[in-house]
mmCIF file of C-alpha atoms in Angstrom:
data_model
loop_
_atom_site.group_PDB
_atom_site.id
_atom_site.type_symbol
_atom_site.label_atom_id
_atom_site.label_comp_id
_atom_site.label_asym_id
_atom_site.label_seq_id
_atom_site.Cartn_x
_atom_site.Cartn_y
_atom_site.Cartn_z
ATOM 1 C CA UNK A 200 93.091 -49.752 -87.613
ATOM 2 C CA UNK A 201 90.116 -49.101 -89.869
ATOM 3 C CA UNK A 202 86.815 -48.486 -88.073
ATOM 4 C CA UNK A 203 83.412 -49.258 -89.493
ATOM 5 C CA UNK A 204 81.403 -46.021 -89.216
ATOM 6 C CA UNK A 205 77.987 -47.376 -90.236
ATOM 7 C CA UNK A 206 75.111 -45.732 -88.416
ATOM 8 C CA UNK A 207 72.268 -47.632 -90.072
ATOM 9 C CA UNK A 208 71.730 -50.949 -91.796
ATOM 10 C CA UNK A 209 69.175 -51.916 -94.455
ATOM 11 C CA UNK A 210 68.481 -55.369 -95.884
ATOM 12 C CA UNK A 211 66.544 -55.079 -99.149
ATOM 13 C CA UNK A 212 64.769 -57.708 -101.206
ATOM 14 C CA UNK A 213 65.392 -55.836 -104.463
ATOM 15 C CA UNK A 214 69.153 -56.028 -104.012
ATOM 16 C CA UNK A 215 69.039 -59.780 -104.663
ATOM 17 C CA UNK A 216 69.519 -61.145 -108.162
ATOM 18 C CA UNK A 217 66.634 -63.570 -107.661
ATOM 19 C CA UNK A 218 64.169 -60.657 -107.334
ATOM 20 C CA UNK A 219 65.223 -59.273 -110.723
ATOM 21 C CA UNK A 220 65.254 -62.730 -112.362
ATOM 22 C CA UNK A 221 61.728 -63.460 -111.113
ATOM 23 C CA UNK A 222 60.490 -60.173 -112.628
ATOM 24 C CA UNK A 223 62.139 -61.024 -115.954
ATOM 25 C CA UNK A 224 60.629 -64.528 -115.840
ATOM 26 C CA UNK A 225 57.150 -63.041 -115.275
ATOM 27 C CA UNK A 226 57.564 -60.774 -118.310
ATOM 28 C CA UNK A 227 58.762 -63.727 -120.401
ATOM 29 C CA UNK A 228 55.827 -65.861 -119.214
ATOM 30 C CA UNK A 229 53.379 -63.083 -120.101
ATOM 31 C CA UNK A 230 54.860 -62.847 -123.604
ATOM 32 C CA UNK A 231 54.859 -66.644 -123.970
ATOM 33 C CA UNK A 232 51.119 -66.830 -123.095
ATOM 34 C CA UNK A 233 49.990 -64.498 -125.910
ATOM 35 C CA UNK A 234 48.830 -67.358 -128.201
ATOM 36 C CA UNK A 235 46.312 -68.394 -125.542
ATOM 37 C CA UNK A 236 44.571 -65.034 -125.794
ATOM 38 C CA UNK A 237 44.920 -64.619 -129.562
ATOM 39 C CA UNK A 238 43.483 -68.087 -130.342
ATOM 40 C CA UNK A 239 40.122 -68.657 -132.062
ATOM 41 C CA UNK A 240 39.379 -71.635 -129.783
ATOM 42 C CA UNK A 241 37.232 -70.885 -126.728
ATOM 43 C CA UNK A 242 39.070 -73.346 -124.459
ATOM 44 C CA UNK A 243 42.350 -71.520 -125.133
ATOM 45 C CA UNK A 244 40.749 -68.306 -123.865
ATOM 46 C CA UNK A 245 39.880 -70.095 -120.605
ATOM 47 C CA UNK A 246 43.492 -71.244 -120.206
ATOM 48 C CA UNK A 247 44.654 -67.735 -121.136
ATOM 49 C CA UNK A 248 42.558 -66.196 -118.351
ATOM 50 C CA UNK A 249 43.994 -68.718 -115.897
ATOM 51 C CA UNK A 250 47.549 -68.160 -117.189
ATOM 52 C CA UNK A 251 47.380 -64.380 -116.889
ATOM 53 C CA UNK A 252 45.669 -64.523 -113.477
ATOM 54 C CA UNK A 253 48.604 -66.572 -112.172
ATOM 55 C CA UNK A 254 51.061 -64.103 -113.722
ATOM 56 C CA UNK A 255 49.152 -61.199 -112.130
ATOM 57 C CA UNK A 256 49.292 -62.949 -108.739
ATOM 58 C CA UNK A 257 53.038 -63.556 -109.123
ATOM 59 C CA UNK A 258 53.621 -59.931 -110.143
ATOM 60 C CA UNK A 259 51.605 -58.726 -107.153
ATOM 61 C CA UNK A 260 53.910 -60.589 -104.758
ATOM 62 C CA UNK A 261 56.985 -59.565 -106.759
ATOM 63 C CA UNK A 262 56.071 -55.878 -106.780
ATOM 64 C CA UNK A 263 55.839 -55.726 -102.959
ATOM 65 C CA UNK A 264 59.294 -56.686 -101.633
ATOM 66 C CA UNK A 265 60.091 -56.178 -97.985
ATOM 67 C CA UNK A 266 63.096 -54.576 -96.392
ATOM 68 C CA UNK A 267 64.407 -54.368 -92.860
ATOM 69 C CA UNK A 268 66.075 -51.253 -91.471
ATOM 70 C CA UNK A 269 67.723 -50.231 -88.220
ATOM 71 C CA UNK A 270 69.404 -47.076 -87.035
ATOM 72 C CA UNK A 271 70.482 -48.625 -83.729
ATOM 73 C CA UNK A 272 67.438 -47.442 -81.802
ATOM 74 C CA UNK A 273 64.567 -48.698 -83.929
ATOM 75 C CA UNK A 274 63.977 -51.850 -86.017
ATOM 76 C CA UNK A 275 61.654 -51.366 -88.938
ATOM 77 C CA UNK A 276 60.154 -53.806 -91.429
ATOM 78 C CA UNK A 277 58.705 -52.125 -94.511
ATOM 79 C CA UNK A 278 56.741 -53.401 -97.480
ATOM 80 C CA UNK A 279 57.698 -51.330 -100.499
ATOM 81 C CA UNK A 280 56.025 -50.836 -103.873
ATOM 82 C CA UNK A 281 58.716 -51.951 -106.368
ATOM 83 C CA UNK A 282 61.284 -51.284 -103.651
ATOM 84 C CA UNK A 283 60.730 -47.518 -103.868
ATOM 85 C CA UNK A 284 57.576 -46.395 -102.069
ATOM 86 C CA UNK A 285 56.800 -47.629 -98.535
ATOM 87 C CA UNK A 286 53.245 -48.973 -98.223
ATOM 88 C CA UNK A 287 53.367 -50.595 -94.762
ATOM 89 C CA UNK A 288 55.692 -50.246 -91.765
ATOM 90 C CA UNK A 289 56.133 -52.086 -88.499
ATOM 91 C CA UNK A 290 58.584 -50.722 -85.945
ATOM 92 C CA UNK A 291 60.002 -52.088 -82.717
ATOM 93 C CA UNK A 292 62.617 -50.614 -80.379
ATOM 94 C CA UNK A 293 66.030 -52.318 -80.380
ATOM 95 C CA UNK A 294 66.011 -52.058 -76.578
ATOM 96 C CA UNK A 295 63.363 -54.814 -76.511
ATOM 97 C CA UNK A 296 65.952 -57.401 -77.596
ATOM 98 C CA UNK A 297 68.927 -59.012 -75.824
ATOM 99 C CA UNK A 298 71.247 -60.170 -78.594
ATOM 100 C CA UNK A 299 71.946 -60.649 -82.294
ATOM 101 C CA UNK A 300 71.963 -64.292 -83.340
ATOM 102 C CA UNK A 301 72.603 -66.421 -86.429
ATOM 103 C CA UNK A 302 70.671 -69.667 -86.532
ATOM 104 C CA UNK A 303 70.977 -72.366 -89.153
ATOM 105 C CA UNK A 304 67.873 -74.282 -90.133
ATOM 106 C CA UNK A 305 68.044 -77.489 -92.185
ATOM 107 C CA UNK A 306 66.057 -77.571 -95.421
ATOM 108 C CA UNK A 307 64.590 -80.685 -97.000
ATOM 109 C CA UNK A 308 65.726 -79.617 -100.484
ATOM 110 C CA UNK A 309 68.815 -77.580 -101.276
ATOM 111 C CA UNK A 310 71.144 -75.778 -98.914
ATOM 112 C CA UNK A 311 70.236 -74.996 -95.333
ATOM 113 C CA UNK A 312 69.021 -71.540 -94.357
ATOM 114 C CA UNK A 313 70.826 -69.063 -92.102
ATOM 115 C CA UNK A 314 68.605 -66.542 -90.297
ATOM 116 C CA UNK A 315 69.945 -63.302 -88.822
ATOM 117 C CA UNK A 316 67.672 -62.365 -85.928
ATOM 118 C CA UNK A 317 67.424 -60.198 -82.863
ATOM 119 C CA UNK A 318 66.371 -62.358 -79.921
ATOM 120 C CA UNK A 319 64.830 -62.005 -76.471
ATOM 121 C CA UNK A 320 64.852 -65.089 -74.249
ATOM 122 C CA UNK A 321 63.106 -66.040 -71.042
ATOM 123 C CA UNK A 322 64.059 -69.144 -69.029
ATOM 124 C CA UNK A 323 66.362 -70.297 -71.836
ATOM 125 C CA UNK A 324 63.641 -70.239 -74.511
ATOM 126 C CA UNK A 325 63.179 -67.659 -77.247
ATOM 127 C CA UNK A 326 60.399 -65.268 -76.278
ATOM 128 C CA UNK A 327 60.639 -62.758 -79.147
ATOM 129 C CA UNK A 328 62.418 -62.825 -82.491
ATOM 130 C CA UNK A 329 62.814 -60.149 -85.165
ATOM 131 C CA UNK A 330 64.211 -61.729 -88.327
ATOM 132 C CA UNK A 331 66.427 -59.185 -90.039
ATOM 133 C CA UNK A 332 67.819 -61.201 -92.965
ATOM 134 C CA UNK A 333 67.970 -64.650 -94.568
ATOM 135 C CA UNK A 334 70.910 -66.246 -96.367
ATOM 136 C CA UNK A 335 71.569 -69.637 -97.968
ATOM 137 C CA UNK A 336 73.995 -71.704 -95.862
ATOM 138 C CA UNK A 337 76.811 -71.710 -98.393
ATOM 139 C CA UNK A 338 80.329 -70.507 -97.569
ATOM 140 C CA UNK A 339 79.561 -67.137 -99.188
ATOM 141 C CA UNK A 340 76.097 -66.896 -97.586
ATOM 142 C CA UNK A 341 77.452 -67.605 -94.098
ATOM 143 C CA UNK A 342 80.247 -65.063 -94.619
ATOM 144 C CA UNK A 343 77.681 -62.418 -95.643
ATOM 145 C CA UNK A 344 75.474 -63.347 -92.687
ATOM 146 C CA UNK A 345 78.383 -63.057 -90.239
ATOM 147 C CA UNK A 346 79.415 -59.701 -91.708
ATOM 148 C CA UNK A 347 75.863 -58.362 -91.456
ATOM 149 C CA UNK A 348 75.494 -59.798 -87.937
ATOM 150 C CA UNK A 349 78.667 -57.971 -86.878
ATOM 151 C CA UNK A 350 77.391 -54.735 -88.422
ATOM 152 C CA UNK A 351 73.981 -55.185 -86.781
ATOM 153 C CA UNK A 352 75.617 -55.889 -83.424
ATOM 154 C CA UNK A 353 77.792 -52.796 -83.717
ATOM 155 C CA UNK A 354 74.932 -50.511 -84.764
ATOM 156 C CA UNK A 355 72.448 -51.834 -82.206
ATOM 157 C CA UNK A 356 74.907 -52.211 -79.334
ATOM 158 C CA UNK A 357 73.630 -55.763 -78.716
ATOM 159 C CA UNK A 358 76.064 -58.682 -78.366
ATOM 160 C CA UNK A 359 76.483 -61.115 -81.252
ATOM 161 C CA UNK A 360 75.567 -64.484 -79.708
ATOM 162 C CA UNK A 361 76.663 -67.178 -82.146
ATOM 163 C CA UNK A 362 77.710 -67.820 -85.701
ATOM 164 C CA UNK A 363 76.474 -70.438 -88.143
ATOM 165 C CA UNK A 364 79.472 -72.412 -89.332
ATOM 166 C CA UNK A 365 78.080 -75.591 -90.887
ATOM 167 C CA UNK A 366 77.844 -75.879 -94.642
#
């Protein structure tokens, strides 16, 4: 029987294809907006300033992805500069939570969302929640969420409460 010997778990924003595609789209949008700046018409310069301010805002959010990490004793959420250099950290002890849980939330547009969280309840209601990861509620997304929930449960020593099964 093969044992999973993971001792830590990290969920990174930069490991998703969408993060890389958004960065490429921002570069393409910056290149596409060049005629606004190079124009001889004053009103085009105004639109160019607006265009590049929106691109700068998008790149600011893109360049600061977050990641979640646990070693079984500590949960940590970090904001990273380009996924490499930590700029901000928030830590909580795993002992402050009761269980690992997958919850499925319906979306108005597109697939539902599956959230992997560590939960503390009081009188049947959620008191504290630490969201570790998010997945789309597709067959593949739910499978990834269940795999990560099992790994998180094993590393943290907390029971895995429920699994999202709807698609």
